[in-house]
PDB file of C-alpha atoms in Angstrom:
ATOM      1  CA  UNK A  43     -10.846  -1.263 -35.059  1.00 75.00           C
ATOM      2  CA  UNK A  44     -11.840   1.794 -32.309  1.00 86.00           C
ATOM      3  CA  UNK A  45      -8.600   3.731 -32.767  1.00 89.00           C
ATOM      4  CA  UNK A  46      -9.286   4.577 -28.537  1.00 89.00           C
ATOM      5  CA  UNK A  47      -9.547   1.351 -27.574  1.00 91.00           C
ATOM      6  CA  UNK A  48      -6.426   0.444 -29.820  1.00 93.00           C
ATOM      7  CA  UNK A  49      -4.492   3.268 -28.025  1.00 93.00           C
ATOM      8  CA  UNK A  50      -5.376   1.895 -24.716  1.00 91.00           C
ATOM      9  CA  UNK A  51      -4.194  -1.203 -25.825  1.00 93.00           C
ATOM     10  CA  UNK A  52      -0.587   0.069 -27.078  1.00 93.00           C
ATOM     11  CA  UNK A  53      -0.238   1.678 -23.975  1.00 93.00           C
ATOM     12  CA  UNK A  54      -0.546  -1.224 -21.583  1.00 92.00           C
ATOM     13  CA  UNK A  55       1.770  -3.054 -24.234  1.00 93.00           C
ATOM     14  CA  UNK A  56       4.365  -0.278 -23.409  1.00 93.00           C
ATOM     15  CA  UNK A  57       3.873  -0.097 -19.740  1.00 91.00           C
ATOM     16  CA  UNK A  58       3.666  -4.139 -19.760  1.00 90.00           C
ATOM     17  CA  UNK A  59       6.720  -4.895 -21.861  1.00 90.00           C
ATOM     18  CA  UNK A  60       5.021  -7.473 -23.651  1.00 91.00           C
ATOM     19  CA  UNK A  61       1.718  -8.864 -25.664  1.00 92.00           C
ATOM     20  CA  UNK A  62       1.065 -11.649 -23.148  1.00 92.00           C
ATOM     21  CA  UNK A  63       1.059  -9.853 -20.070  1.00 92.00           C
ATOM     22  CA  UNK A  64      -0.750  -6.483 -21.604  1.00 92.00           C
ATOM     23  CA  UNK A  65      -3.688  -8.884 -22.813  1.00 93.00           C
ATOM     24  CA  UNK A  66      -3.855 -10.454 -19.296  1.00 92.00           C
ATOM     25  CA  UNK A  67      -4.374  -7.555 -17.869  1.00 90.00           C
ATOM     26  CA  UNK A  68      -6.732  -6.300 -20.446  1.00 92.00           C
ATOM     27  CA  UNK A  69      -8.690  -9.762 -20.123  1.00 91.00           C
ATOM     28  CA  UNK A  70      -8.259  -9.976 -24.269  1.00 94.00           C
ATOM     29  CA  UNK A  71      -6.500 -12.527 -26.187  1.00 94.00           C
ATOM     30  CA  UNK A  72      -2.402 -11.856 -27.471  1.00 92.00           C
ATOM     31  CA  UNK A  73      -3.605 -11.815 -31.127  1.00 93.00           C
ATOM     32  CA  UNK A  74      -6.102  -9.195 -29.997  1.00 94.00           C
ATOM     33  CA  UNK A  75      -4.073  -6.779 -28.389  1.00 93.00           C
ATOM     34  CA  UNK A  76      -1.687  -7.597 -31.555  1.00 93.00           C
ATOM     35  CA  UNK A  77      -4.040  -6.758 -34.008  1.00 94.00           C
ATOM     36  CA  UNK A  78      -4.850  -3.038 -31.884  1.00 94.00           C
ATOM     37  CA  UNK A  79      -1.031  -2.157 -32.264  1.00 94.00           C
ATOM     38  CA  UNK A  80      -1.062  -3.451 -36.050  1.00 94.00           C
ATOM     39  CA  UNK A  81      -3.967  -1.793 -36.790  1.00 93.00           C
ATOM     40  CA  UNK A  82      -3.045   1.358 -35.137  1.00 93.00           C
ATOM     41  CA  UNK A  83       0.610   1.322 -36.993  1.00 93.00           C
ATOM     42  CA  UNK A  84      -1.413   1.578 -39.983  1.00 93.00           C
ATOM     43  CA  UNK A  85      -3.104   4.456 -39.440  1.00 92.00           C
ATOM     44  CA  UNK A  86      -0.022   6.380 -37.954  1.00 93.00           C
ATOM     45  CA  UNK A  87       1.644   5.301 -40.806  1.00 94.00           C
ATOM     46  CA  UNK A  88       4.555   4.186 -38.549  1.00 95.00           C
ATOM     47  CA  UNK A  89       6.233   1.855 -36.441  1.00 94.00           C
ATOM     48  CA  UNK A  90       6.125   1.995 -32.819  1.00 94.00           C
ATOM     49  CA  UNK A  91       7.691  -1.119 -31.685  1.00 94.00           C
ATOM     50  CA  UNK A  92      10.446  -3.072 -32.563  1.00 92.00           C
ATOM     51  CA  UNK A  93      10.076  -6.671 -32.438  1.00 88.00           C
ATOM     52  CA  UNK A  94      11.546 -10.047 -32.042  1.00 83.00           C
ATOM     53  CA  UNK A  95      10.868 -13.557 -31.330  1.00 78.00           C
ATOM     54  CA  UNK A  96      12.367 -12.845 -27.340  1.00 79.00           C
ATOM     55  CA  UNK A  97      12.145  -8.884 -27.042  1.00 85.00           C
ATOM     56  CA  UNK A  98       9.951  -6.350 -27.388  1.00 90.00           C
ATOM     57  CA  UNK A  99      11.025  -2.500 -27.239  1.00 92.00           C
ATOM     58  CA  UNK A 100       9.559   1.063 -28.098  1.00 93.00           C
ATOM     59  CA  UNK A 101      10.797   2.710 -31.222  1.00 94.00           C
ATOM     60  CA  UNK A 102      11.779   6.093 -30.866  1.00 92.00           C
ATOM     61  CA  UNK A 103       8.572   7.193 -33.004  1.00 94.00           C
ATOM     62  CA  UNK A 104       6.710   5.077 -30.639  1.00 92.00           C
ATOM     63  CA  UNK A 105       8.600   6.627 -27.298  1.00 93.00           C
ATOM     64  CA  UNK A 106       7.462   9.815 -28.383  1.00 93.00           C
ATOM     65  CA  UNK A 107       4.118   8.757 -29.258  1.00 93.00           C
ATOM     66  CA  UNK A 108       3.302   7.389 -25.779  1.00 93.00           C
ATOM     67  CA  UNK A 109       4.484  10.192 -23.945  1.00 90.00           C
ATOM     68  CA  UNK A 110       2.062  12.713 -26.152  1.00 90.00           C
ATOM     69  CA  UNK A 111      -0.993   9.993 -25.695  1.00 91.00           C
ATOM     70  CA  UNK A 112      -0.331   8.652 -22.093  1.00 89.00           C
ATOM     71  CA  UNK A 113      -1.580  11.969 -20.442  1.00 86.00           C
ATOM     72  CA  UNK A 114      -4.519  12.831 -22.885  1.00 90.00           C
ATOM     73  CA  UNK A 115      -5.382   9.573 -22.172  1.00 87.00           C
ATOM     74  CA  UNK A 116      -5.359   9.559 -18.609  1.00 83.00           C
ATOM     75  CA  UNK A 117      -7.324  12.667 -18.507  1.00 85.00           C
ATOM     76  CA  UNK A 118     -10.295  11.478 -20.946  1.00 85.00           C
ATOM     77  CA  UNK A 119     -10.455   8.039 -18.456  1.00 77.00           C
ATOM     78  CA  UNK A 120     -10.561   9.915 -16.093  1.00 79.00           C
ATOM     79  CA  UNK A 121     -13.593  12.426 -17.238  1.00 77.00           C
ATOM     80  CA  UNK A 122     -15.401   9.275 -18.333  1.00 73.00           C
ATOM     81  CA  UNK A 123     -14.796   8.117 -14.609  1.00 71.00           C
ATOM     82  CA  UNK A 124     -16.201  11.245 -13.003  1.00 68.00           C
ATOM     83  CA  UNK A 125     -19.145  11.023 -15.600  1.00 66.00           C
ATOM     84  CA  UNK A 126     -20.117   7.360 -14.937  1.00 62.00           C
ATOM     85  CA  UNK A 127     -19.484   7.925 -11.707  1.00 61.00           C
ATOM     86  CA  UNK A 128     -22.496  10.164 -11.346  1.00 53.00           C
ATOM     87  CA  UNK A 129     -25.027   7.236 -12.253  1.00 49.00           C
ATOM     88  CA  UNK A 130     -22.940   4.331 -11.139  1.00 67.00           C
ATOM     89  CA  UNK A 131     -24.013   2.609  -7.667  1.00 79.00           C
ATOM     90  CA  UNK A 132     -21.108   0.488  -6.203  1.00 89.00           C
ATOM     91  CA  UNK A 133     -22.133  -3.073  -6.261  1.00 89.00           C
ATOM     92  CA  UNK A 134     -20.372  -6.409  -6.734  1.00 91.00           C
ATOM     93  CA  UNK A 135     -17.503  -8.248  -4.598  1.00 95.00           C
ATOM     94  CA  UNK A 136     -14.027  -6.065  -3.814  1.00 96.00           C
ATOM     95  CA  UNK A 137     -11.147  -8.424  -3.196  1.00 97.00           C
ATOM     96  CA  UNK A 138      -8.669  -6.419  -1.277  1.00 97.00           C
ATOM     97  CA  UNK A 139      -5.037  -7.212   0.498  1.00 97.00           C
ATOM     98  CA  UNK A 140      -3.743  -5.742   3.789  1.00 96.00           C
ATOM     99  CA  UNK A 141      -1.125  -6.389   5.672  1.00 92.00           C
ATOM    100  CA  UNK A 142      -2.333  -8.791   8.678  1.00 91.00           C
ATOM    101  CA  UNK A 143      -1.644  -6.271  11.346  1.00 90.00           C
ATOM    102  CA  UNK A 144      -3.377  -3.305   9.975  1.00 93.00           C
ATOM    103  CA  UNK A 145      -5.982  -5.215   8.114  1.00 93.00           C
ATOM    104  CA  UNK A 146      -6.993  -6.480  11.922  1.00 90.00           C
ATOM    105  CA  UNK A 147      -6.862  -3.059  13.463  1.00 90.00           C
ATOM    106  CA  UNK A 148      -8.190  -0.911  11.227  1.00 94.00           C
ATOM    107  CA  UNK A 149      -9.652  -2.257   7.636  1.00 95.00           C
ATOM    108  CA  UNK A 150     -12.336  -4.552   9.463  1.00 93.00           C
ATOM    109  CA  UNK A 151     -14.058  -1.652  11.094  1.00 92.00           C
ATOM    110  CA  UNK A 152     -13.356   0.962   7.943  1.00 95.00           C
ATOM    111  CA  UNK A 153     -14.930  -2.184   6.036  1.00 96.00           C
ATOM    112  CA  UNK A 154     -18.092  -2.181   8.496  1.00 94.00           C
ATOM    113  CA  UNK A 155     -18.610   1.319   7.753  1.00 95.00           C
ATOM    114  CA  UNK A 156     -18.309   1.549   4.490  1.00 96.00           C
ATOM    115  CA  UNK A 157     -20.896  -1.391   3.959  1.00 96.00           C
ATOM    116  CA  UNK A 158     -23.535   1.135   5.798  1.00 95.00           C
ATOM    117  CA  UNK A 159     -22.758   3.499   3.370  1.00 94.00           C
ATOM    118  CA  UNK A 160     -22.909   0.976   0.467  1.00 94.00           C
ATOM    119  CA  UNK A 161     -24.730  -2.519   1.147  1.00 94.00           C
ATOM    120  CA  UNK A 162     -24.664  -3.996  -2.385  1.00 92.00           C
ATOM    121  CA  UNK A 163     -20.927  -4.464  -2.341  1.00 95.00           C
ATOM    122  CA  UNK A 164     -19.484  -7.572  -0.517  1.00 96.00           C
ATOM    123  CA  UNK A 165     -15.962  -7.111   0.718  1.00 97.00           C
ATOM    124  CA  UNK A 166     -13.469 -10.013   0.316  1.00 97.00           C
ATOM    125  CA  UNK A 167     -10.164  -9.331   2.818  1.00 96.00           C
ATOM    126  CA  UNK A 168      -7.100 -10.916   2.555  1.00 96.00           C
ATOM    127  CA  UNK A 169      -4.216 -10.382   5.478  1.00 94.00           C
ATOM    128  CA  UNK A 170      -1.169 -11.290   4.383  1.00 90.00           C
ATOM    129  CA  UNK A 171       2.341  -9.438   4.591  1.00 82.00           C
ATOM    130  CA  UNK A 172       3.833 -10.365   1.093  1.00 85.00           C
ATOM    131  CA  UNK A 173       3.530  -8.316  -2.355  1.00 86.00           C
ATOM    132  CA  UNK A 174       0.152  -8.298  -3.530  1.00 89.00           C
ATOM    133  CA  UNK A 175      -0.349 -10.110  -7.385  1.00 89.00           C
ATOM    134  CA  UNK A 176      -3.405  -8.365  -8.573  1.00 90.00           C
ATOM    135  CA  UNK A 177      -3.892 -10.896 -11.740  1.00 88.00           C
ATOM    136  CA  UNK A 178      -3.384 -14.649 -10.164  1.00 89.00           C
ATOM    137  CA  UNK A 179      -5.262 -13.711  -6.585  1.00 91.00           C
ATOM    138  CA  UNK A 180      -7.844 -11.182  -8.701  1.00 92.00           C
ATOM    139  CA  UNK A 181      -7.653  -8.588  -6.281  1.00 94.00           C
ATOM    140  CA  UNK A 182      -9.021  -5.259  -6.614  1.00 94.00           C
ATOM    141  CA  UNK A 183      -7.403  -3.182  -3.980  1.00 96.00           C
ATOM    142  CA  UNK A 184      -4.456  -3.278  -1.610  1.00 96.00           C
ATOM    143  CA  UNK A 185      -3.369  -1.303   1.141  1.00 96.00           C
ATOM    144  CA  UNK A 186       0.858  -1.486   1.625  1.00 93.00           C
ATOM    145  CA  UNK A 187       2.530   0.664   3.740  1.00 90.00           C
ATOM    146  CA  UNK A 188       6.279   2.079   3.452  1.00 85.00           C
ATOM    147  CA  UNK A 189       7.468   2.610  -0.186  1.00 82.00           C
ATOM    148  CA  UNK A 190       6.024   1.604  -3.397  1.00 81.00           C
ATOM    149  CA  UNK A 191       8.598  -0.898  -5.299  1.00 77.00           C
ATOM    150  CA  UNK A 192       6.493  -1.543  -8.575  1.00 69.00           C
ATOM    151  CA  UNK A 193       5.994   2.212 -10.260  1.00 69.00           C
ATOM    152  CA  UNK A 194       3.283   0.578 -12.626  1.00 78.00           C
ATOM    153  CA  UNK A 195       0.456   0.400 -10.187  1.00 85.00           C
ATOM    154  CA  UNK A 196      -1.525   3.616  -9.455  1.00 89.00           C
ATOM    155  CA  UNK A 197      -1.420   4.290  -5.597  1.00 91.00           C
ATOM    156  CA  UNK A 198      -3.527   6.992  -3.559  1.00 93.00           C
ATOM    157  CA  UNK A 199      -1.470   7.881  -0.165  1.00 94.00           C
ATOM    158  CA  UNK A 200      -4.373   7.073   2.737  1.00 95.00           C
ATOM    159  CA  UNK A 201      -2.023   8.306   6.060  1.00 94.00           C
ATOM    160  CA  UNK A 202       1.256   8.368   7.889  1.00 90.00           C
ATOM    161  CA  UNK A 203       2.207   5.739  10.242  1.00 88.00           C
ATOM    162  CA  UNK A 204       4.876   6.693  13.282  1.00 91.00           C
ATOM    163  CA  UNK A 205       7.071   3.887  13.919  1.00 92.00           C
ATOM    164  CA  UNK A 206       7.581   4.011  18.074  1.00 95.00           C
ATOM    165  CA  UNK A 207       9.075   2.441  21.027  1.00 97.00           C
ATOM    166  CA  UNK A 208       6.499   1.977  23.424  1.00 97.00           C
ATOM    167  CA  UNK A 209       6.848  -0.270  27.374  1.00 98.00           C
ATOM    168  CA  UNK A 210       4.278  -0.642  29.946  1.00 98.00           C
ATOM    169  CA  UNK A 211       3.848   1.365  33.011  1.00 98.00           C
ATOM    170  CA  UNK A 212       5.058  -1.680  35.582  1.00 97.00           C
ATOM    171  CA  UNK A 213       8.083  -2.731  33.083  1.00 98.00           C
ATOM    172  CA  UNK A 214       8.991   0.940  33.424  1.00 98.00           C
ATOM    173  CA  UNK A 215       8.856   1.116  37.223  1.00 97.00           C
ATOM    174  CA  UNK A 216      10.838  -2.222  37.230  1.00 97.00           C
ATOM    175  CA  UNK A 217      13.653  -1.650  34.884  1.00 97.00           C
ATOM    176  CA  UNK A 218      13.930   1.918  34.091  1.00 96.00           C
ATOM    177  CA  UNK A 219      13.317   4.505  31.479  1.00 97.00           C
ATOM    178  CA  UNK A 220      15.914   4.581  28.314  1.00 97.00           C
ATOM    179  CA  UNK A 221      16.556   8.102  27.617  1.00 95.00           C
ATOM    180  CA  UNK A 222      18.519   7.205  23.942  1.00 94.00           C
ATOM    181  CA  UNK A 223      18.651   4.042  22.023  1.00 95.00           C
ATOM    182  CA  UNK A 224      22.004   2.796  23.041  1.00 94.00           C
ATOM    183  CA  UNK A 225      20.261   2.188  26.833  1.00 96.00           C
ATOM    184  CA  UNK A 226      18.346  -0.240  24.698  1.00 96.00           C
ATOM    185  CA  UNK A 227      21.000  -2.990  25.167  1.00 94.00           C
ATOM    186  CA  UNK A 228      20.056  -3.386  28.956  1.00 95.00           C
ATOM    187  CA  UNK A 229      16.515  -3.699  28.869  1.00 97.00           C
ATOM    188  CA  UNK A 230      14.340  -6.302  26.818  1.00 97.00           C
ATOM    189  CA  UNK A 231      13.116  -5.943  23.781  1.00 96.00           C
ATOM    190  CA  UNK A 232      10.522  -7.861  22.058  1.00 96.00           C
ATOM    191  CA  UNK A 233      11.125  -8.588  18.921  1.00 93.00           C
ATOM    192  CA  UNK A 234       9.084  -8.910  15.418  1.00 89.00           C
ATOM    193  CA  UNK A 235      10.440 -11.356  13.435  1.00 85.00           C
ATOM    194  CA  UNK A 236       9.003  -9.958   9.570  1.00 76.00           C
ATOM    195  CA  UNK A 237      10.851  -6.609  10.640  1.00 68.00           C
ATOM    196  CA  UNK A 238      13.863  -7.083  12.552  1.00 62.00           C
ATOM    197  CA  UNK A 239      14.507 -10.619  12.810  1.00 64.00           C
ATOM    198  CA  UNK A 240      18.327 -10.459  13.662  1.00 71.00           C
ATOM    199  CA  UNK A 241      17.142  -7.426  16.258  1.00 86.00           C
ATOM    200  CA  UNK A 242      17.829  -4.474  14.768  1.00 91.00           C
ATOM    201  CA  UNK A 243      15.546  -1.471  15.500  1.00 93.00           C
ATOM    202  CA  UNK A 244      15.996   1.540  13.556  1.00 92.00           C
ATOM    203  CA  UNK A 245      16.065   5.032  14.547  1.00 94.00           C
ATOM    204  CA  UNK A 246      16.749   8.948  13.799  1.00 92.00           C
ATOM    205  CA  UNK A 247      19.630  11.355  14.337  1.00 83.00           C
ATOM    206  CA  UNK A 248      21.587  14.054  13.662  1.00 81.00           C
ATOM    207  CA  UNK A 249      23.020  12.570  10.873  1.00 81.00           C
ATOM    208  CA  UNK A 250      20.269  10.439   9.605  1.00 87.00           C
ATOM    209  CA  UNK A 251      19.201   7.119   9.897  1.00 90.00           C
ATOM    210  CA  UNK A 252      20.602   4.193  11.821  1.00 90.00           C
ATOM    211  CA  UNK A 253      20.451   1.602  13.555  1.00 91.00           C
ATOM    212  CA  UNK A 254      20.477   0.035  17.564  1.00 94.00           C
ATOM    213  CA  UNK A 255      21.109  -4.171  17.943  1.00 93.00           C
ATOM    214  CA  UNK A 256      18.265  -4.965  20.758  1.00 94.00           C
ATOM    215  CA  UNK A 257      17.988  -8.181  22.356  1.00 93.00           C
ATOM    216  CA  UNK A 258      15.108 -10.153  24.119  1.00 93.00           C
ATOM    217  CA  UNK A 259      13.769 -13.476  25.195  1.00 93.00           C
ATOM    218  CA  UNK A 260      10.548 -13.099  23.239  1.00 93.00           C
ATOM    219  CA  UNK A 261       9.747 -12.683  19.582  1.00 92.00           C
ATOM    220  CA  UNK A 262       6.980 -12.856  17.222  1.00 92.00           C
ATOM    221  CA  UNK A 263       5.729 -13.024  13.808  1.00 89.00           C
ATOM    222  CA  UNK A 264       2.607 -10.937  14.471  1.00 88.00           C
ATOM    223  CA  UNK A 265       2.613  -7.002  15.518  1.00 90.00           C
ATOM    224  CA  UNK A 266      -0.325  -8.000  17.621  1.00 92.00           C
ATOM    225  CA  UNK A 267       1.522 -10.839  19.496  1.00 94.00           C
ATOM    226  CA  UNK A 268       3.837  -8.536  20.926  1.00 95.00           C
ATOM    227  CA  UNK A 269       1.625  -5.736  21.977  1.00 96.00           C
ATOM    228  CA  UNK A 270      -0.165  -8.332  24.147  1.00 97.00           C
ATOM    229  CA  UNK A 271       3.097  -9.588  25.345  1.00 97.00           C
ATOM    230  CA  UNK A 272       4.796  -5.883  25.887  1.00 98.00           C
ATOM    231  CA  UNK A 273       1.086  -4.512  27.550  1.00 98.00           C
ATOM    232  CA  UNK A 274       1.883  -7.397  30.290  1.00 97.00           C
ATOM    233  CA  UNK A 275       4.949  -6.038  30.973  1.00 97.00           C
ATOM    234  CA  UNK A 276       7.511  -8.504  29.073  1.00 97.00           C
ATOM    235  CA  UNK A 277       9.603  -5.817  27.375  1.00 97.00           C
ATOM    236  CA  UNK A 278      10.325  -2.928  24.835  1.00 98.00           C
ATOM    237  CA  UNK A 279       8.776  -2.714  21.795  1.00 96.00           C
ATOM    238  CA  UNK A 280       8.529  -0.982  18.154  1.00 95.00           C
ATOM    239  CA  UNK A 281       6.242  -1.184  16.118  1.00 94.00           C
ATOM    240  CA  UNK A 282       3.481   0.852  14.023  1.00 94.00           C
ATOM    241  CA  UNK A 283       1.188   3.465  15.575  1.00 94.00           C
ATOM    242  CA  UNK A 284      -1.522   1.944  13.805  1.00 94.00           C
ATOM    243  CA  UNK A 285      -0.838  -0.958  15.815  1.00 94.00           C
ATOM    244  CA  UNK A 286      -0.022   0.660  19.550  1.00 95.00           C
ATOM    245  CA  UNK A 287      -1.765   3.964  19.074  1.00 93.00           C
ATOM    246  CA  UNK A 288      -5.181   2.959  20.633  1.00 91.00           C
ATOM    247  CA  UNK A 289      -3.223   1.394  23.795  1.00 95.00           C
ATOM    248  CA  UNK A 290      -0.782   4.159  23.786  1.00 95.00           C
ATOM    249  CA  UNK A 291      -3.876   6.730  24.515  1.00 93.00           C
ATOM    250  CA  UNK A 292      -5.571   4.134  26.931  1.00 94.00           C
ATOM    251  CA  UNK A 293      -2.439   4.618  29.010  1.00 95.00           C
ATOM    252  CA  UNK A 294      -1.690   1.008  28.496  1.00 97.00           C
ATOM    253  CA  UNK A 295       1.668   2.000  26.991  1.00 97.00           C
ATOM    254  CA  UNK A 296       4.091   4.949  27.118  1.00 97.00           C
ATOM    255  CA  UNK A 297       5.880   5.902  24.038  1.00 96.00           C
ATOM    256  CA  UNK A 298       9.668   6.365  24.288  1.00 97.00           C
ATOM    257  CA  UNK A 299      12.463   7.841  22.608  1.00 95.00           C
ATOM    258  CA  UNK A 300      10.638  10.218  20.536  1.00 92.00           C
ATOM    259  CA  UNK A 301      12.991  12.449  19.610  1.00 93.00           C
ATOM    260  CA  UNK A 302      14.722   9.122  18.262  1.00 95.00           C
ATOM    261  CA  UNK A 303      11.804   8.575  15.514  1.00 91.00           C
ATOM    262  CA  UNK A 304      12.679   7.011  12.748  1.00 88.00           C
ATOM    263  CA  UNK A 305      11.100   9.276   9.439  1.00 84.00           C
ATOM    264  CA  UNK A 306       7.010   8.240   9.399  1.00 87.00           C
ATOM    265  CA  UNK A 307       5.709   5.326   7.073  1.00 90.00           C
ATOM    266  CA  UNK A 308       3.404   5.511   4.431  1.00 93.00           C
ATOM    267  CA  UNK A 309       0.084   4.196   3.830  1.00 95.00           C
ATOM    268  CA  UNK A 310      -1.318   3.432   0.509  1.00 95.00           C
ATOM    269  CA  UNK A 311      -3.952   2.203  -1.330  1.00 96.00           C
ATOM    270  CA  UNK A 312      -3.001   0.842  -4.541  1.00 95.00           C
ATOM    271  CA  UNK A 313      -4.544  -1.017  -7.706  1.00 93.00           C
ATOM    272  CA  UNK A 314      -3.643  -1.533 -10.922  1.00 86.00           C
ATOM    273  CA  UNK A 315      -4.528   1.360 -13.522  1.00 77.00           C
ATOM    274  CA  UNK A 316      -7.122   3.996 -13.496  1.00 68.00           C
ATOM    275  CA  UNK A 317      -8.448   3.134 -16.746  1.00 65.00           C
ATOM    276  CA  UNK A 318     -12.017   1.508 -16.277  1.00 66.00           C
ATOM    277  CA  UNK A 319     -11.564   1.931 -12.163  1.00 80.00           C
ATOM    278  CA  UNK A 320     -15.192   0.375 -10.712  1.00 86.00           C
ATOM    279  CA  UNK A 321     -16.980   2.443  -8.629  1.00 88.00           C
ATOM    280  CA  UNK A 322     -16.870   0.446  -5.426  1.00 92.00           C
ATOM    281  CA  UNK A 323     -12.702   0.446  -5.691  1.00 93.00           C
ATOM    282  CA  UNK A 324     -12.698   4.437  -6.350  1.00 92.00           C
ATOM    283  CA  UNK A 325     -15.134   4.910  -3.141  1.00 94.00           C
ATOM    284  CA  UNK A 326     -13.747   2.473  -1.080  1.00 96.00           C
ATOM    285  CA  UNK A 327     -10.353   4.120  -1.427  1.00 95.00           C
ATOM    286  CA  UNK A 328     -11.786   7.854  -1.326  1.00 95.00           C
ATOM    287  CA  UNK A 329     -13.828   6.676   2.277  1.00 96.00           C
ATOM    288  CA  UNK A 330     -10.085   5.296   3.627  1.00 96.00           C
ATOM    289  CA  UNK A 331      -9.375   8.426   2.633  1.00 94.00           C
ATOM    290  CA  UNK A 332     -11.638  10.582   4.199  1.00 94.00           C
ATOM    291  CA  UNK A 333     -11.546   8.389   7.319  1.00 94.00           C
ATOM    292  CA  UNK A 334      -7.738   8.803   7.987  1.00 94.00           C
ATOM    293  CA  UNK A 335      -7.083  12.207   7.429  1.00 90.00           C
ATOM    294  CA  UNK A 336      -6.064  15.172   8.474  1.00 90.00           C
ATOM    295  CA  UNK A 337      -4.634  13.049  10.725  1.00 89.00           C
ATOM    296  CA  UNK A 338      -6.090   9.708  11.152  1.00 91.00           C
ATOM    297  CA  UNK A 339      -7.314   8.679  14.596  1.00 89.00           C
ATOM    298  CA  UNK A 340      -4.497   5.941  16.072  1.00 90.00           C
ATOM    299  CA  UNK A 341      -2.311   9.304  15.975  1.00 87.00           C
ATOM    300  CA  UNK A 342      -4.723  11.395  17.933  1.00 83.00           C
ATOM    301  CA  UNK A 343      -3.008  10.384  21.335  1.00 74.00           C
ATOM    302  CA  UNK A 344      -0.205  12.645  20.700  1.00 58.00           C
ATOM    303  CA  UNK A 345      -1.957  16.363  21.211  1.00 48.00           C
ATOM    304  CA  UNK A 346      -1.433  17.367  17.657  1.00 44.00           C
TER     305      UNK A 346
END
C-alpha cells in the first residue's frame, strides 16, 4: 500500500477516534482504512494503537509518531495545494451553511460576486442557526461566528462583528437616550429569542463582562425581524453589526452605549481538513476574505 496515503489515513484515525468515522470522512471502507494502519504498523515495525472491541486509543509510540508526521504532513498537502492550484479552475457545486441572518445580508451578494469571478461553480446556501454536520448534509463550507467548539475542523477567521445597541431617531426623541445599561430597564427592548430569550443583553465594564435583564413587548426569532420592528420605532435593540451596520450609516439607527461593548465576535469560515481542499472552497473562502478586510464594510459607519 502507498505508505502517504496510509499516513493520511492513520492520521484521520487519530484525529477521528475511530475506524468508522475516519473512513467516512475519507469516503473509504472500515477494512480499508484498517488495512492502511496494519500495513503501515508493519513497516514501522510498531504499534501505534491500542485496540479493543469498544475503544480505540494512541500508543505512546503512536502519540509520538503523529505529532512528528501531522506537521510534515500538513505542509506537503499543502505544497501539493498551491501546486494544483496553479492549473486547477474552480468548477462543480459548493454546499455552504450560514447563519440565516448573515447568510441574508451578506453571503448572497459575496456569492453574486464571486460567481462573476468564477461561473462554472454553482453555489448551494443553506441558512440555518444550528452546528453545521459536514458528512450527513455534505457541505463544503460554513461560515459561524463567535467561538469555534469542535477544534477538529480547520477554520480561516473572515472579520469581526461588533455586537451594539442601536434605537431609532423618533423612539429616541420619545423616550430618551440611556446613557449606561442599567437605564435599559425603562425603555423597551426588543428582544431575539436564539440569543437572549429570557432578556438578557450582555455588556462590558471595568471588571469584565456582564450582564443587564431588558424587557419588551416584542420579540423575535430572526435578527432581521427586529431591525424592521426597532427602524419603526418599537424599541431598543442588540444585535450584530453585520446585521444593523448598513442602517446604522443610513441614519436609520443610532448606536448606543458604546463604551458598554461587549468584546467583538468572530467570523469564520470553516471546513473540514485541508488535506485535498477543492479549489472552489479555498477561493471562495480567500474572496470572503479579501472582501471583509481590513475592515469589512458593515463597520465602515464608525470613522475608523
Amino acid at each position: 500500500m502507498d505508505k502517504l496515503t496510509s499516513i493520511r489515513v492513520f492520521l484521520q484515525v487519530a484525529r477521528s477516534g475511530s475506524f468508522s468515522a475516519a473512513a467516512q470522512q475519507l469516503r473509504i471502507s472500515k477494512a480499508m482504512a484498517s488495512k492502511h494502519v496494519s500495513s503501515l504498523e508493519r513497516q514501522l515495525g510498531v504499534r501505534l494503537f491500542n485496540r479493543t472491541t469498544r475503544h480505540l486509543s494512541l500508543t505512546d509510540t503512536g502519540l509520538n509518531y503523529r505529532d512528528r508526521v501531522q506537521g510534515i504532513m500538513e505542509e506537503l498537502e499543502e505544497t501539493e495545494l498551491s501546486t494544483a492550484k496553479l492549473s486547477a479552475e474552480p468548477t462543480g457545486t459548493l454546499r455552504i451553511m450560514a447563519p440565516t441572518s448573515f447568510g441574508s445580508f451578506h453571503l448572497t451578494r459575496a456569492v453574486a460576486e464571486y460567481r462573476r469571478i468564477y461561473p462554472r461553480v454553482s453555489i448551494d446556501l443553506i441558512f440555518a442557526s444550528r452546528t453545521p454536520d459536514f458528512i450527513n448534509e455534505g457541505l463544503d463550507l460554513a461560515i459561524q461566528t463567535g467561538e469555534l467548539k469542535d477544534s477538529n475542523l480547520v477554520a480561516r477567521k473572515l472579520a469581526q462583528s461588533r455586537q451594539v445597541v442601536c434605537g431609532a431617531p423618533d423612539y429616541l426623541a420619545r423616550h430618551g437616550i440611556p446613557e449606561r445599561p442599567a437605564d435599559l430597564e425603562r425603555h423597551n427592548c426588543l428582544l431575539f429569542t436564539p440569543r437572549s430569550p429570557a432578556g438578557v443583553w450582555t455588556f462590558s465594564g471595568p471588571d469584565g463582562v456582564y450582564t443587564q435583564r431588558v424587557q419588551g413587548d416584542v420579540s423575535a426569532n430572526t435578527g432581521d425581524a427586529l431591525r424592521i420592528a426597532a427602524i419603526e420605532g418599537c424599541g431598543l435593540i442588540q444585535l450584530p453589526t453585520y446585521i444593523l451596520g448598513l442602517d446604522i450609516k443610513a441614519g436609520k439607527l443610532k448606536v448606543l452605549l458604546e463604551q458598554f461593548e461587549p468584546p467583538a465576535r468572530p467570523i469564520y469560515a470553516i471546513y473540514l481538513h485541508r488535506a485535498y481542499l477543492s479549489a472552489k472552497v479555498s477561493t471562495f473562502v480567500e474572496f470572503l476574505y479579501q472582501l471583509y478586510q481590513p475592515i469589512p464594510y458593515w463597520e465602515r459607519w464608525t470613522g475608523e
